[in-house]
Coordinates of C-alpha atoms and ligand atoms in Angstrom, one line a residue:
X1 CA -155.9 291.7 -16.7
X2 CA -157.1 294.9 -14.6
X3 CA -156.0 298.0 -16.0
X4 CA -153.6 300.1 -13.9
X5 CA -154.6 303.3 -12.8
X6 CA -152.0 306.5 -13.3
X7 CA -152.2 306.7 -8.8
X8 CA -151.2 302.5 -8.7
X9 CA -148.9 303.3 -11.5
X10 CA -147.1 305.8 -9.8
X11 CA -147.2 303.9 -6.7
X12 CA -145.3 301.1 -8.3
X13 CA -143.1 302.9 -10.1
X14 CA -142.0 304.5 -6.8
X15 CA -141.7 301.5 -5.1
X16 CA -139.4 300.2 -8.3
X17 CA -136.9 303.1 -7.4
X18 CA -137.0 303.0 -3.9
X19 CA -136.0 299.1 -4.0
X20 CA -132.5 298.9 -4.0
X21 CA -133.1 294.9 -6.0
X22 CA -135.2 296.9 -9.1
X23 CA -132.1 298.3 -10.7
X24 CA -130.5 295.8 -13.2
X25 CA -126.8 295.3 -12.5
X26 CA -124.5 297.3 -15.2
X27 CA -124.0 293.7 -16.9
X28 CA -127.1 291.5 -15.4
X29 CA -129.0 290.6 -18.7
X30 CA -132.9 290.9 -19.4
X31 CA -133.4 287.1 -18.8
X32 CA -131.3 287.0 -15.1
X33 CA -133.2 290.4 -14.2
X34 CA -136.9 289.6 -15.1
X35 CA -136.4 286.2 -13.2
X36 CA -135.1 287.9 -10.6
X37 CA -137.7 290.1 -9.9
X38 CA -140.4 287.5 -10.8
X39 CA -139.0 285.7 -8.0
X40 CA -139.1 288.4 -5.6
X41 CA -142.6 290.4 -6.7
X42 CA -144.0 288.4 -8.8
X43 CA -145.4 288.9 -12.4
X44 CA -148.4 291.1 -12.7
X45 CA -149.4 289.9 -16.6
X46 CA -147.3 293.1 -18.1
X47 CA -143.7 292.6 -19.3
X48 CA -143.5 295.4 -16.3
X49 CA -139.9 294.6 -15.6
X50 CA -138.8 293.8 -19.4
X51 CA -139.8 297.3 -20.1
X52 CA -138.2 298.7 -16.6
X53 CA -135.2 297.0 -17.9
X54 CA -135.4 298.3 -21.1
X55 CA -136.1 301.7 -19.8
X56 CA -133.3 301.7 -18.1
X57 CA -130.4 300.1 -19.9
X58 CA -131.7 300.6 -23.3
X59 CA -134.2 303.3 -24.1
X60 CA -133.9 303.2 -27.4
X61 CA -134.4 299.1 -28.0
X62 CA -138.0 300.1 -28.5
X63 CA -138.7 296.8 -30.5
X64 CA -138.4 294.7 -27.6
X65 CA -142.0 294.3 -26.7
X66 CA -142.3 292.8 -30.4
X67 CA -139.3 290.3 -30.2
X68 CA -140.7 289.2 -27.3
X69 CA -144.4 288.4 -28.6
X70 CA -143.3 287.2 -31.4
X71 CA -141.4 284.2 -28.9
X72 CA -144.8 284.0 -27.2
X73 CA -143.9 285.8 -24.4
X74 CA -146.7 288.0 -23.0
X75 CA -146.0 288.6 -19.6
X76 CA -142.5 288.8 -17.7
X77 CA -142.8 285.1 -16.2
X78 CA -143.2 283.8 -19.6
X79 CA -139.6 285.5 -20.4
X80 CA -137.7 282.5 -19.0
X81 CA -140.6 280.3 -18.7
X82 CA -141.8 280.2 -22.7
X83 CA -138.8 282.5 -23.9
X84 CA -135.7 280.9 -22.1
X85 CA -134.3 278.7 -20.4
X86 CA -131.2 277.4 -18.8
X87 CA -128.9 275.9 -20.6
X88 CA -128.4 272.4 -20.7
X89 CA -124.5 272.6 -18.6
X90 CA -126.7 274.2 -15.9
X91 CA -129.5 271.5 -15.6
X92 CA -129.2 268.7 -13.4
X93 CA -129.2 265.3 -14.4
X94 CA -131.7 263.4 -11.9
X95 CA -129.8 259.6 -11.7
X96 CA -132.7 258.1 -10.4
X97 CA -134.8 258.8 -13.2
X98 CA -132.2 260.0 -15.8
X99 CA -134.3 263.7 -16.2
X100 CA -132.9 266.7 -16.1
X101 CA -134.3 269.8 -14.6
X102 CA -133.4 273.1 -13.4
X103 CA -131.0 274.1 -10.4
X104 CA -133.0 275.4 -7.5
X105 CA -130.3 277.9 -7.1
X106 CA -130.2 280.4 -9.6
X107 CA -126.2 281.1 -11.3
X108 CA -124.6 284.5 -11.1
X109 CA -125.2 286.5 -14.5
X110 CA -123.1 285.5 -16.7
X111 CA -123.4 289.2 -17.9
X112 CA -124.0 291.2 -21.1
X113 CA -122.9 294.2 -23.2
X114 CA -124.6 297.2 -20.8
X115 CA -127.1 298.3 -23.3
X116 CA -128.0 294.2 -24.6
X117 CA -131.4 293.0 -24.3
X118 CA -130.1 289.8 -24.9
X119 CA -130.0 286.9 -22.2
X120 CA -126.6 286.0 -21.4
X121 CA -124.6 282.7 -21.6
X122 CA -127.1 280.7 -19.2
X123 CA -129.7 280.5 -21.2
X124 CA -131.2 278.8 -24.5
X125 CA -134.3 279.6 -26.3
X126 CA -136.8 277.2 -25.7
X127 CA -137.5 275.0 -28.7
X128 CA -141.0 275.7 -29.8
X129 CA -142.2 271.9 -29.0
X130 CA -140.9 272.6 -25.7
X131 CA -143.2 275.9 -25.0
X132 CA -145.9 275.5 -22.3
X133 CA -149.2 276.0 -23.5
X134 CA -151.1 279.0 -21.3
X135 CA -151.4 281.6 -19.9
X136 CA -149.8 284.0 -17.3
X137 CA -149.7 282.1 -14.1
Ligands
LIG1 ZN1 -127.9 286.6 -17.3
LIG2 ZN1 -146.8 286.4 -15.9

């Protein structure tokens, strides 16, 4: 991936503050957060907004970064795509074909102490047979 220069780096970190959608809610959880803002900006290859949320709700969880490779996670869409999922209430069962998948629709936070970096209620780790192969897409 391209390095960052210090000017883009500034640049983005001004547009994180300015946008109203960066700040994590006072109990939105790391998993709810990243995949909102994956959604809405994307992923650039960084755990960007894992360590934004970090930053910001818990500046002293400094071994985050290293729970997070050590699930394989790399980048902030592999939080819920290689790191967690839904849970398995949330999935919907597909009666044509019996498979389950995702909701389109994304449920509320079920929220977290303020200073976890823990996913809340909706979501399981993904079993490691279960982990896509890959990279950062
Ligand atoms: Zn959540
Ligand atoms: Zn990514």
């Amino acid at each position: 991936m391209p390095e960052m220069s210090v000017a883009d780096e500034a640049e983005l970190y001004l547009k994180m503050i300015a946008d109203p959608g960066s700040e994590p809610g006072l109990y939105e959880c790391l998993a709810c957060f990243v995949s909102r803002r994956v959604e809405e900006v994307g992923c650039d290859g960084t755990l960007l907004w894992s360590q934004w949320f970090r930053d910001v709700k818990s500046p002293t969880a400094s071994a985050l970064e290293a729970r997070l490779t050590r699930i394989r996670v790399y980048c902030d869409c592999h939080v819920t795509r290689n790191g967690y999922r839904m849970e398995r209430r949330l999935l919907i069962r597909d009666l044509m074909t019996d498979e389950l998948s995702e909701p389109d629709e994304m449920p509320d936070c079920a929220g977290v102490r303020r200073t976890s970096t823990k996913p809340c209620g909706n979501w399981e780790r993904r079993p490691v047979n279960e982990w896509r192969p890959g990279r950062h897409e």
